[in-house]
PDB file of C-alpha atoms in Angstrom:
ATOM      1  CA  MET W   1     -11.406 -22.266 -21.227  1.00  0.00           C
ATOM      2  CA  ASP W   2      -8.165 -20.401 -20.698  1.00  0.00           C
ATOM      3  CA  THR W   3      -6.803 -20.324 -17.108  1.00  0.00           C
ATOM      4  CA  TRP W   4      -5.645 -17.250 -15.173  1.00  0.00           C
ATOM      5  CA  LEU W   5      -2.955 -15.651 -17.261  1.00  0.00           C
ATOM      6  CA  ALA W   6       0.503 -16.772 -16.084  1.00  0.00           C
ATOM      7  CA  PRO W   7       3.464 -14.309 -16.161  1.00  0.00           C
ATOM      8  CA  THR W   8       5.820 -14.606 -19.033  1.00  0.00           C
ATOM      9  CA  GLY W   9       9.499 -15.121 -18.519  1.00  0.00           C
ATOM     10  CA  ASN W  10      10.826 -16.671 -15.351  1.00  0.00           C
ATOM     11  CA  THR W  11       7.811 -17.651 -13.231  1.00  0.00           C
ATOM     12  CA  THR W  12       9.843 -19.157 -10.378  1.00  0.00           C
ATOM     13  CA  ARG W  13      11.722 -17.463  -7.657  1.00  0.00           C
ATOM     14  CA  ASP W  14      14.888 -16.054  -9.076  1.00  0.00           C
ATOM     15  CA  THR W  15      18.293 -17.232  -7.792  1.00  0.00           C
ATOM     16  CA  PRO W  16      19.916 -14.899  -5.211  1.00  0.00           C
ATOM     17  CA  GLN W  17      22.478 -13.775  -7.850  1.00  0.00           C
ATOM     18  CA  VAL W  18      19.703 -12.805 -10.282  1.00  0.00           C
ATOM     19  CA  ALA W  19      17.697 -11.078  -7.596  1.00  0.00           C
ATOM     20  CA  ASP W  20      20.852  -9.233  -6.335  1.00  0.00           C
ATOM     21  CA  ASN W  21      21.689  -8.079  -9.832  1.00  0.00           C
ATOM     22  CA  LEU W  22      18.158  -6.905 -10.490  1.00  0.00           C
ATOM     23  CA  GLY W  23      18.227  -5.004  -7.201  1.00  0.00           C
ATOM     24  CA  GLN W  24      21.490  -3.338  -8.085  1.00  0.00           C
ATOM     25  CA  ARG W  25      20.174  -2.208 -11.483  1.00  0.00           C
ATOM     26  CA  MET W  26      17.089  -0.747  -9.862  1.00  0.00           C
ATOM     27  CA  ALA W  27      19.048   0.890  -7.142  1.00  0.00           C
ATOM     28  CA  ALA W  28      21.370   2.508  -9.673  1.00  0.00           C
ATOM     29  CA  LEU W  29      18.329   4.068 -11.378  1.00  0.00           C
ATOM     30  CA  ILE W  30      16.644   5.118  -8.159  1.00  0.00           C
ATOM     31  CA  ALA W  31      19.635   6.727  -6.362  1.00  0.00           C
ATOM     32  CA  PRO W  32      19.939   9.793  -8.580  1.00  0.00           C
ATOM     33  CA  LEU W  33      16.231  10.582  -7.973  1.00  0.00           C
ATOM     34  CA  VAL W  34      16.610  10.715  -4.220  1.00  0.00           C
ATOM     35  CA  ASN W  35      16.411  14.239  -2.805  1.00  0.00           C
ATOM     36  CA  GLY W  36      15.047  13.538   0.680  1.00  0.00           C
ATOM     37  CA  GLU W  37      13.681  10.901   3.070  1.00  0.00           C
ATOM     38  CA  GLY W  38      10.582   8.797   2.947  1.00  0.00           C
ATOM     39  CA  PHE W  39       8.200   8.984  -0.049  1.00  0.00           C
ATOM     40  CA  ILE W  40       9.470  11.347  -2.706  1.00  0.00           C
ATOM     41  CA  SER W  41       7.427  12.632  -5.687  1.00  0.00           C
ATOM     42  CA  THR W  42       8.546  12.051  -9.205  1.00  0.00           C
ATOM     43  CA  ALA W  43       7.676  13.576 -12.539  1.00  0.00           C
ATOM     44  CA  LEU W  44       5.009  10.840 -12.943  1.00  0.00           C
ATOM     45  CA  PRO W  45       1.850  11.163 -10.871  1.00  0.00           C
ATOM     46  CA  GLY W  46       1.194   8.177  -8.631  1.00  0.00           C
ATOM     47  CA  VAL W  47       4.855   7.107  -8.688  1.00  0.00           C
ATOM     48  CA  GLN W  48       7.100   7.869  -5.708  1.00  0.00           C
ATOM     49  CA  ILE W  49      10.617   7.070  -4.794  1.00  0.00           C
ATOM     50  CA  VAL W  50      11.050   5.383  -1.382  1.00  0.00           C
ATOM     51  CA  ALA W  51      14.261   6.200   0.440  1.00  0.00           C
ATOM     52  CA  SER W  52      15.771   6.110   3.923  1.00  0.00           C
ATOM     53  CA  GLN W  53      19.364   6.516   5.097  1.00  0.00           C
ATOM     54  CA  CYS W  54      18.513   5.187   8.501  1.00  0.00           C
ATOM     55  CA  GLY W  55      16.710   2.151   9.890  1.00  0.00           C
ATOM     56  CA  HIS W  56      13.435   2.665  11.729  1.00  0.00           C
ATOM     57  CA  PRO W  57      12.026   0.598  14.566  1.00  0.00           C
ATOM     58  CA  ARG W  58       8.661  -1.068  14.372  1.00  0.00           C
ATOM     59  CA  THR W  59       6.048   1.752  14.223  1.00  0.00           C
ATOM     60  CA  PRO W  60       2.445   2.064  13.145  1.00  0.00           C
ATOM     61  CA  LEU W  61       1.645   3.437   9.725  1.00  0.00           C
ATOM     62  CA  ILE W  62      -0.722   3.152   6.790  1.00  0.00           C
ATOM     63  CA  TYR W  63      -0.051   3.044   3.049  1.00  0.00           C
ATOM     64  CA  GLU W  64      -2.475   4.081   0.272  1.00  0.00           C
ATOM     65  CA  PRO W  65      -3.237   1.169  -2.131  1.00  0.00           C
ATOM     66  CA  SER W  66       0.051   0.647  -4.032  1.00  0.00           C
ATOM     67  CA  LEU W  67       2.780  -1.704  -5.190  1.00  0.00           C
ATOM     68  CA  ILE W  68       6.089  -1.067  -3.412  1.00  0.00           C
ATOM     69  CA  VAL W  69       9.251  -2.492  -4.984  1.00  0.00           C
ATOM     70  CA  ILE W  70      12.367  -2.506  -2.787  1.00  0.00           C
ATOM     71  CA  ALA W  71      15.649  -2.454  -4.684  1.00  0.00           C
ATOM     72  CA  GLN W  72      17.962  -2.185  -1.650  1.00  0.00           C
ATOM     73  CA  GLY W  73      17.443  -2.662   2.138  1.00  0.00           C
ATOM     74  CA  ARG W  74      14.616  -4.587   3.708  1.00  0.00           C
ATOM     75  CA  LYS W  75      11.264  -3.952   5.410  1.00  0.00           C
ATOM     76  CA  THR W  76       9.193  -6.149   7.729  1.00  0.00           C
ATOM     77  CA  GLY W  77       5.498  -5.534   8.039  1.00  0.00           C
ATOM     78  CA  TYR W  78       3.338  -6.727  10.981  1.00  0.00           C
ATOM     79  CA  LEU W  79      -0.371  -7.071  10.187  1.00  0.00           C
ATOM     80  CA  GLU W  80      -2.007  -8.421  13.338  1.00  0.00           C
ATOM     81  CA  ASP W  81      -0.702 -12.010  13.447  1.00  0.00           C
ATOM     82  CA  ARG W  82       1.005 -11.920  10.073  1.00  0.00           C
ATOM     83  CA  VAL W  83       4.678 -11.019   9.495  1.00  0.00           C
ATOM     84  CA  ILE W  84       5.530  -9.875   5.958  1.00  0.00           C
ATOM     85  CA  HIS W  85       9.214  -9.588   4.874  1.00  0.00           C
ATOM     86  CA  TYR W  86       9.966  -7.757   1.681  1.00  0.00           C
ATOM     87  CA  GLY W  87      13.289  -6.575   0.188  1.00  0.00           C
ATOM     88  CA  ALA W  88      15.300  -6.856  -3.017  1.00  0.00           C
ATOM     89  CA  GLY W  89      13.768  -9.483  -5.185  1.00  0.00           C
ATOM     90  CA  ASN W  90      10.214  -8.890  -3.919  1.00  0.00           C
ATOM     91  CA  TYR W  91       7.403  -6.361  -4.228  1.00  0.00           C
ATOM     92  CA  LEU W  92       4.607  -5.635  -1.790  1.00  0.00           C
ATOM     93  CA  ILE W  93       1.052  -5.550  -2.912  1.00  0.00           C
ATOM     94  CA  GLN W  94      -1.029  -3.188  -0.661  1.00  0.00           C
ATOM     95  CA  ALA W  95      -4.415  -3.598  -2.326  1.00  0.00           C
ATOM     96  CA  LEU W  96      -6.276  -2.033   0.553  1.00  0.00           C
ATOM     97  CA  PRO W  97      -5.216   0.845   2.942  1.00  0.00           C
ATOM     98  CA  LEU W  98      -4.620  -1.187   6.138  1.00  0.00           C
ATOM     99  CA  PRO W  99      -3.028   0.099   9.359  1.00  0.00           C
ATOM    100  CA  PHE W 100      -0.037  -2.050  10.116  1.00  0.00           C
ATOM    101  CA  GLU W 101       3.345  -1.838  11.771  1.00  0.00           C
ATOM    102  CA  CYS W 102       6.567  -1.614   9.804  1.00  0.00           C
ATOM    103  CA  GLU W 103      10.289  -1.882  10.542  1.00  0.00           C
ATOM    104  CA  THR W 104      12.994  -0.660   8.121  1.00  0.00           C
ATOM    105  CA  LEU W 105      16.293  -2.392   8.028  1.00  0.00           C
ATOM    106  CA  VAL W 106      19.374  -0.916   6.351  1.00  0.00           C
ATOM    107  CA  SER W 107      23.165  -0.990   6.559  1.00  0.00           C
ATOM    108  CA  PRO W 108      25.464   2.084   6.667  1.00  0.00           C
ATOM    109  CA  ASP W 109      26.585   1.630   3.038  1.00  0.00           C
ATOM    110  CA  GLN W 110      23.166   0.492   1.690  1.00  0.00           C
ATOM    111  CA  PRO W 111      20.281   2.830   2.415  1.00  0.00           C
ATOM    112  CA  LEU W 112      16.710   1.796   1.678  1.00  0.00           C
ATOM    113  CA  LEU W 113      15.812   2.403  -1.957  1.00  0.00           C
ATOM    114  CA  GLY W 114      12.572   1.541  -3.670  1.00  0.00           C
ATOM    115  CA  VAL W 115       9.658   2.753  -5.708  1.00  0.00           C
ATOM    116  CA  SER W 116       5.910   2.951  -4.966  1.00  0.00           C
ATOM    117  CA  ILE W 117       3.375   2.698  -7.749  1.00  0.00           C
ATOM    118  CA  GLY W 118      -0.162   3.725  -6.808  1.00  0.00           C
ATOM    119  CA  ILE W 119      -3.024   1.404  -7.646  1.00  0.00           C
ATOM    120  CA  ASP W 120      -5.654   3.104  -9.804  1.00  0.00           C
ATOM    121  CA  ARG W 121      -8.854   1.048  -9.973  1.00  0.00           C
ATOM    122  CA  LEU W 122      -9.867   2.668 -13.286  1.00  0.00           C
ATOM    123  CA  VAL W 123      -6.574   1.438 -14.853  1.00  0.00           C
ATOM    124  CA  LEU W 124      -7.055  -2.024 -13.297  1.00  0.00           C
ATOM    125  CA  ASP W 125     -10.505  -2.195 -14.851  1.00  0.00           C
ATOM    126  CA  GLU W 126      -9.132  -1.346 -18.303  1.00  0.00           C
ATOM    127  CA  LEU W 127      -6.402  -4.013 -17.956  1.00  0.00           C
ATOM    128  CA  VAL W 128      -8.856  -6.710 -16.730  1.00  0.00           C
ATOM    129  CA  ARG W 129     -11.259  -6.356 -19.652  1.00  0.00           C
ATOM    130  CA  PRO W 130      -9.074  -8.168 -22.195  1.00  0.00           C
ATOM    131  CA  MET W 131      -8.591 -10.940 -19.578  1.00  0.00           C
ATOM    132  CA  GLN W 132     -12.337 -11.226 -19.141  1.00  0.00           C
ATOM    133  CA  ALA W 133     -12.791 -11.295 -22.929  1.00  0.00           C
ATOM    134  CA  ARG W 134     -10.387 -14.345 -22.997  1.00  0.00           C
ATOM    135  CA  ARG W 135     -12.531 -15.889 -20.224  1.00  0.00           C
ATOM    136  CA  MET W 136      -9.600 -15.789 -17.872  1.00  0.00           C
ATOM    137  CA  THR W 137     -10.426 -15.915 -14.149  1.00  0.00           C
ATOM    138  CA  PRO W 138      -8.332 -15.533 -11.002  1.00  0.00           C
ATOM    139  CA  PRO W 139      -7.808 -18.447  -8.594  1.00  0.00           C
ATOM    140  CA  ALA W 140     -10.775 -19.274  -6.448  1.00  0.00           C
ATOM    141  CA  ARG W 141      -9.319 -18.281  -3.027  1.00  0.00           C
ATOM    142  CA  SER W 142      -9.639 -15.572  -0.435  1.00  0.00           C
ATOM    143  CA  PRO W 143      -7.413 -12.675  -1.547  1.00  0.00           C
ATOM    144  CA  LEU W 144      -4.702 -11.252   0.692  1.00  0.00           C
ATOM    145  CA  PRO W 145      -5.042  -7.394   0.764  1.00  0.00           C
ATOM    146  CA  MET W 146      -1.352  -7.138   1.717  1.00  0.00           C
ATOM    147  CA  ALA W 147       1.329  -9.603   0.599  1.00  0.00           C
ATOM    148  CA  ALA W 148       4.977  -9.859  -0.476  1.00  0.00           C
ATOM    149  CA  VAL W 149       5.453 -11.370  -3.926  1.00  0.00           C
ATOM    150  CA  PRO W 150       8.654 -12.790  -5.437  1.00  0.00           C
ATOM    151  CA  MET W 151       9.792 -10.678  -8.422  1.00  0.00           C
ATOM    152  CA  ASN W 152       9.804 -12.585 -11.680  1.00  0.00           C
ATOM    153  CA  ALA W 153      11.652 -11.591 -14.856  1.00  0.00           C
ATOM    154  CA  SER W 154       8.682  -9.971 -16.586  1.00  0.00           C
ATOM    155  CA  MET W 155       7.851  -7.811 -13.547  1.00  0.00           C
ATOM    156  CA  GLY W 156      11.482  -6.874 -13.038  1.00  0.00           C
ATOM    157  CA  ASP W 157      11.789  -5.767 -16.626  1.00  0.00           C
ATOM    158  CA  ALA W 158       8.591  -3.688 -16.331  1.00  0.00           C
ATOM    159  CA  VAL W 159       9.897  -1.917 -13.276  1.00  0.00           C
ATOM    160  CA  LEU W 160      13.257  -1.179 -14.832  1.00  0.00           C
ATOM    161  CA  ARG W 161      11.536   0.382 -17.881  1.00  0.00           C
ATOM    162  CA  LEU W 162       9.432   2.496 -15.523  1.00  0.00           C
ATOM    163  CA  LEU W 163      12.507   3.667 -13.607  1.00  0.00           C
ATOM    164  CA  GLU W 164      14.393   4.493 -16.800  1.00  0.00           C
ATOM    165  CA  CYS W 165      11.407   6.615 -17.839  1.00  0.00           C
ATOM    166  CA  LEU W 166      11.563   8.686 -14.650  1.00  0.00           C
ATOM    167  CA  HIS W 167      14.940  10.150 -15.775  1.00  0.00           C
ATOM    168  CA  ASP W 168      13.438  11.584 -18.923  1.00  0.00           C
ATOM    169  CA  PRO W 169      10.583  14.183 -18.576  1.00  0.00           C
ATOM    170  CA  LEU W 170       9.434  13.714 -22.135  1.00  0.00           C
ATOM    171  CA  CYS W 171       9.332   9.929 -21.649  1.00  0.00           C
ATOM    172  CA  CYS W 172       7.252  10.497 -18.433  1.00  0.00           C
ATOM    173  CA  GLU W 173       4.762  12.608 -20.372  1.00  0.00           C
ATOM    174  CA  ALA W 174       4.538  10.493 -23.437  1.00  0.00           C
ATOM    175  CA  LEU W 175       5.056   6.885 -22.140  1.00  0.00           C
ATOM    176  CA  GLY W 176       4.880   7.121 -18.360  1.00  0.00           C
ATOM    177  CA  PRO W 177       1.161   6.093 -17.906  1.00  0.00           C
ATOM    178  CA  GLY W 178       1.843   3.118 -20.182  1.00  0.00           C
ATOM    179  CA  ARG W 179       4.847   2.054 -18.109  1.00  0.00           C
ATOM    180  CA  VAL W 180       2.720   2.199 -15.009  1.00  0.00           C
ATOM    181  CA  ARG W 181       0.024   0.171 -16.759  1.00  0.00           C
ATOM    182  CA  GLU W 182       2.628  -2.426 -17.676  1.00  0.00           C
ATOM    183  CA  VAL W 183       3.729  -2.811 -13.977  1.00  0.00           C
ATOM    184  CA  LEU W 184       0.116  -3.091 -12.851  1.00  0.00           C
ATOM    185  CA  PHE W 185      -0.601  -5.649 -15.533  1.00  0.00           C
ATOM    186  CA  GLU W 186       2.286  -7.863 -14.406  1.00  0.00           C
ATOM    187  CA  ALA W 187       0.980  -7.589 -10.824  1.00  0.00           C
ATOM    188  CA  LEU W 188      -2.523  -8.519 -11.997  1.00  0.00           C
ATOM    189  CA  ARG W 189      -1.335 -11.815 -13.526  1.00  0.00           C
ATOM    190  CA  GLY W 190       1.140 -12.458 -10.723  1.00  0.00           C
ATOM    191  CA  PRO W 191       0.742 -14.823  -7.705  1.00  0.00           C
ATOM    192  CA  GLN W 192      -1.316 -12.325  -5.765  1.00  0.00           C
ATOM    193  CA  GLY W 193      -3.170 -10.762  -8.738  1.00  0.00           C
ATOM    194  CA  ASP W 194      -6.485 -11.858  -7.346  1.00  0.00           C
ATOM    195  CA  SER W 195      -6.242  -9.290  -4.579  1.00  0.00           C
ATOM    196  CA  LEU W 196      -6.324  -6.632  -7.376  1.00  0.00           C
ATOM    197  CA  TRP W 197      -8.912  -8.471  -9.507  1.00  0.00           C
ATOM    198  CA  GLN W 198     -11.331  -8.733  -6.577  1.00  0.00           C
ATOM    199  CA  LEU W 199     -11.293  -4.922  -6.184  1.00  0.00           C
ATOM    200  CA  LEU W 200     -13.262  -4.716  -9.448  1.00  0.00           C
ATOM    201  CA  GLN W 201     -15.967  -7.332  -8.639  1.00  0.00           C
ATOM    202  CA  GLU W 202     -18.767  -4.917  -7.713  1.00  0.00           C
ATOM    203  CA  ALA W 203     -21.008  -7.633  -6.281  1.00  0.00           C
ATOM    204  CA  GLY W 204     -18.216  -9.227  -4.197  1.00  0.00           C
ATOM    205  CA  LYS W 205     -17.668  -8.750  -0.499  1.00  0.00           C
ATOM    206  CA  TYR W 206     -14.028  -7.760  -0.973  1.00  0.00           C
ATOM    207  CA  SER W 207     -14.762  -4.848  -3.202  1.00  0.00           C
ATOM    208  CA  ARG W 208     -17.547  -3.715  -0.971  1.00  0.00           C
ATOM    209  CA  ILE W 209     -15.108  -3.586   1.970  1.00  0.00           C
ATOM    210  CA  ALA W 210     -12.797  -1.590  -0.262  1.00  0.00           C
ATOM    211  CA  GLU W 211     -15.617   0.870  -0.832  1.00  0.00           C
ATOM    212  CA  ALA W 212     -16.261   1.126   2.914  1.00  0.00           C
ATOM    213  CA  LEU W 213     -12.539   1.817   3.469  1.00  0.00           C
ATOM    214  CA  ALA W 214     -12.605   4.519   0.901  1.00  0.00           C
ATOM    215  CA  TYR W 215     -15.676   6.036   2.603  1.00  0.00           C
ATOM    216  CA  LEU W 216     -13.906   5.993   6.010  1.00  0.00           C
ATOM    217  CA  HIS W 217     -10.894   7.788   4.466  1.00  0.00           C
ATOM    218  CA  ARG W 218     -13.112  10.534   3.208  1.00  0.00           C
ATOM    219  CA  HIS W 219     -15.268  10.907   6.326  1.00  0.00           C
ATOM    220  CA  TYR W 220     -13.028   9.770   9.247  1.00  0.00           C
ATOM    221  CA  ALA W 221     -13.535  13.059  11.086  1.00  0.00           C
ATOM    222  CA  GLU W 222     -17.333  12.676  11.177  1.00  0.00           C
ATOM    223  CA  PRO W 223     -19.531  10.594  13.554  1.00  0.00           C
ATOM    224  CA  ILE W 224     -19.574   7.066  11.978  1.00  0.00           C
ATOM    225  CA  SER W 225     -21.366   3.880  13.058  1.00  0.00           C
ATOM    226  CA  VAL W 226     -21.175   0.321  11.758  1.00  0.00           C
ATOM    227  CA  GLU W 227     -24.830   0.677  10.620  1.00  0.00           C
ATOM    228  CA  ARG W 228     -23.895   3.792   8.488  1.00  0.00           C
ATOM    229  CA  LEU W 229     -20.973   1.991   6.879  1.00  0.00           C
ATOM    230  CA  ALA W 230     -23.010  -1.121   6.168  1.00  0.00           C
ATOM    231  CA  ASP W 231     -25.758   1.043   4.575  1.00  0.00           C
ATOM    232  CA  GLU W 232     -23.192   2.705   2.332  1.00  0.00           C
ATOM    233  CA  VAL W 233     -22.163  -0.634   0.781  1.00  0.00           C
ATOM    234  CA  ASN W 234     -25.651  -2.284   0.847  1.00  0.00           C
ATOM    235  CA  MET W 235     -24.874  -4.965   3.443  1.00  0.00           C
ATOM    236  CA  SER W 236     -26.508  -5.887   6.715  1.00  0.00           C
ATOM    237  CA  PRO W 237     -24.616  -4.631   9.780  1.00  0.00           C
ATOM    238  CA  SER W 238     -23.817  -8.191  10.941  1.00  0.00           C
ATOM    239  CA  HIS W 239     -22.567  -9.364   7.556  1.00  0.00           C
ATOM    240  CA  PHE W 240     -20.631  -6.149   7.048  1.00  0.00           C
ATOM    241  CA  HIS W 241     -18.888  -6.472  10.412  1.00  0.00           C
ATOM    242  CA  HIS W 242     -18.024 -10.082   9.714  1.00  0.00           C
ATOM    243  CA  HIS W 243     -16.536  -9.409   6.324  1.00  0.00           C
ATOM    244  CA  PHE W 244     -14.858  -6.245   7.309  1.00  0.00           C
ATOM    245  CA  LYS W 245     -12.923  -7.993  10.118  1.00  0.00           C
ATOM    246  CA  ARG W 246     -12.172 -10.993   7.964  1.00  0.00           C
ATOM    247  CA  THR W 247     -10.638  -8.702   5.300  1.00  0.00           C
ATOM    248  CA  THR W 248      -8.782  -6.097   7.401  1.00  0.00           C
ATOM    249  CA  GLN W 249      -8.155  -8.149  10.652  1.00  0.00           C
ATOM    250  CA  LEU W 250      -9.842  -5.227  12.553  1.00  0.00           C
ATOM    251  CA  ALA W 251     -13.372  -4.517  13.591  1.00  0.00           C
ATOM    252  CA  PRO W 252     -14.777  -1.436  11.755  1.00  0.00           C
ATOM    253  CA  MET W 253     -14.528   0.872  14.825  1.00  0.00           C
ATOM    254  CA  GLN W 254     -11.021  -0.412  15.579  1.00  0.00           C
ATOM    255  CA  TYR W 255      -9.997   0.500  12.034  1.00  0.00           C
ATOM    256  CA  LEU W 256     -11.555   3.969  12.402  1.00  0.00           C
ATOM    257  CA  LYS W 257      -9.706   4.584  15.662  1.00  0.00           C
ATOM    258  CA  ARG W 258      -6.363   3.664  14.114  1.00  0.00           C
ATOM    259  CA  LEU W 259      -7.057   5.709  10.985  1.00  0.00           C
ATOM    260  CA  ARG W 260      -7.859   8.752  13.121  1.00  0.00           C
ATOM    261  CA  LEU W 261      -4.755   8.332  15.193  1.00  0.00           C
ATOM    262  CA  LEU W 262      -2.552   7.980  12.140  1.00  0.00           C
ATOM    263  CA  LYS W 263      -4.076  11.088  10.591  1.00  0.00           C
ATOM    264  CA  ALA W 264      -3.494  12.903  13.883  1.00  0.00           C
ATOM    265  CA  ARG W 265       0.161  11.922  13.839  1.00  0.00           C
ATOM    266  CA  LEU W 266       0.536  13.585  10.456  1.00  0.00           C
ATOM    267  CA  LEU W 267      -1.031  16.717  11.707  1.00  0.00           C
ATOM    268  CA  LEU W 268       1.027  16.846  14.842  1.00  0.00           C
ATOM    269  CA  GLY W 269       4.233  16.411  12.754  1.00  0.00           C
ATOM    270  CA  GLN W 270       3.185  19.429  10.713  1.00  0.00           C
ATOM    271  CA  ARG W 271       2.575  21.433  13.879  1.00  0.00           C
ATOM    272  CA  LEU W 272      -0.502  23.052  12.410  1.00  0.00           C
ATOM    273  CA  HIS W 273      -2.684  22.658  15.497  1.00  0.00           C
ATOM    274  CA  ASN W 274      -2.295  22.153  19.235  1.00  0.00           C
ATOM    275  CA  VAL W 275      -3.267  18.793  20.708  1.00  0.00           C
ATOM    276  CA  ASN W 276      -6.945  19.663  21.413  1.00  0.00           C
ATOM    277  CA  ARG W 277      -7.538  21.032  17.928  1.00  0.00           C
ATOM    278  CA  THR W 278      -5.826  17.999  16.403  1.00  0.00           C
ATOM    279  CA  ALA W 279      -8.095  15.696  18.398  1.00  0.00           C
ATOM    280  CA  ALA W 280     -11.163  17.567  17.041  1.00  0.00           C
ATOM    281  CA  ALA W 281      -9.835  17.635  13.511  1.00  0.00           C
ATOM    282  CA  VAL W 282      -9.679  13.847  13.360  1.00  0.00           C
ATOM    283  CA  GLY W 283     -13.067  13.212  14.932  1.00  0.00           C
ATOM    284  CA  TYR W 284     -12.410  12.930  18.649  1.00  0.00           C
ATOM    285  CA  GLN W 285     -14.880  14.631  20.996  1.00  0.00           C
ATOM    286  CA  SER W 286     -12.752  14.112  24.111  1.00  0.00           C
ATOM    287  CA  PRO W 287      -9.182  15.352  24.074  1.00  0.00           C
ATOM    288  CA  SER W 288      -8.292  13.310  27.092  1.00  0.00           C
ATOM    289  CA  GLN W 289      -9.552  10.112  25.390  1.00  0.00           C
ATOM    290  CA  PHE W 290      -7.534  11.109  22.377  1.00  0.00           C
ATOM    291  CA  SER W 291      -4.353  11.510  24.388  1.00  0.00           C
ATOM    292  CA  ARG W 292      -4.942   8.058  26.069  1.00  0.00           C
ATOM    293  CA  ASP W 293      -5.569   6.322  22.775  1.00  0.00           C
ATOM    294  CA  TYR W 294      -2.603   8.000  21.155  1.00  0.00           C
ATOM    295  CA  LYS W 295      -0.164   7.023  23.839  1.00  0.00           C
ATOM    296  CA  ARG W 296      -1.424   3.512  23.847  1.00  0.00           C
ATOM    297  CA  TYR W 297      -1.003   3.170  20.040  1.00  0.00           C
ATOM    298  CA  PHE W 298       2.263   5.057  19.478  1.00  0.00           C
ATOM    299  CA  GLY W 299       3.999   4.753  22.857  1.00  0.00           C
ATOM    300  CA  ASN W 300       4.302   8.482  23.444  1.00  0.00           C
ATOM    301  CA  SER W 301       1.901  11.353  24.099  1.00  0.00           C
ATOM    302  CA  PRO W 302       0.539  13.645  21.378  1.00  0.00           C
ATOM    303  CA  ALA W 303       2.223  16.593  23.102  1.00  0.00           C
ATOM    304  CA  ALA W 304       5.572  14.902  22.922  1.00  0.00           C
ATOM    305  CA  GLU W 305       4.984  14.054  19.305  1.00  0.00           C
ATOM    306  CA  ARG W 306       4.197  17.681  18.509  1.00  0.00           C
ATOM    307  CA  ALA W 307       7.251  18.901  20.360  1.00  0.00           C
ATOM    308  CA  GLY W 308       9.370  16.650  18.207  1.00  0.00           C
TER     309      GLY W 308
END
């Protein structure tokens, strides 16, 4: 029986010189695509440039499932008791949308530059089928839904080809989806590929928790209970609660509260509603409870957030 498919090329951690050179090549391709701050859309759906001129202190946020490759600058993620460092020479696998805290570190002459590639489960399923046909299986271990992975040569080459494609609209249209598939393929057979593989195992607990998270993101403004979530993924409430917390590091209602607060922060930043309407829009019945939870989580009041 074949084993889990190992990456081609350099499978060990690259030397600092090699990692620096790869980061410089990626940064040179990313810099001309920067036209703002934060996550910047490209001509290729699901692919965004990540850029920041300034450092940012530790702050709560949430990413959609994605791979984030940093070419220049560094980030530190804090997921409950885990600390995750990623910068040039690494990529972050965010297999599930988990609330965490993130710090951005840059220098005056080297702003943060990176690229985010969305994780499409339909594409993963297509990529995994040939591996299953070859009777290849991932390592038998509990997957990490968020982890930094050392960049190897084959992944680096795949990301460079994707970045080159972003400079050519015709290439994006004709070859772009294939370049994204190549990057996801390299991630699938990388050291944390099991976190992506497990998303596709319909009978597995990990994929059921992923389904529950997707449900929460669609219905966060509605009244939701643990029993309702457990029923959605065909698990008993006690087993669901146990596996949800084991996977996300949060109890289901803790996750829901953080998700609502993060959604509220986006709305307040857009200044579309006042504080009371924002609270209602994300599922809070009590504006005063919303304000208390918001200040406890973010360190400032929703009114101050809206005022800018």
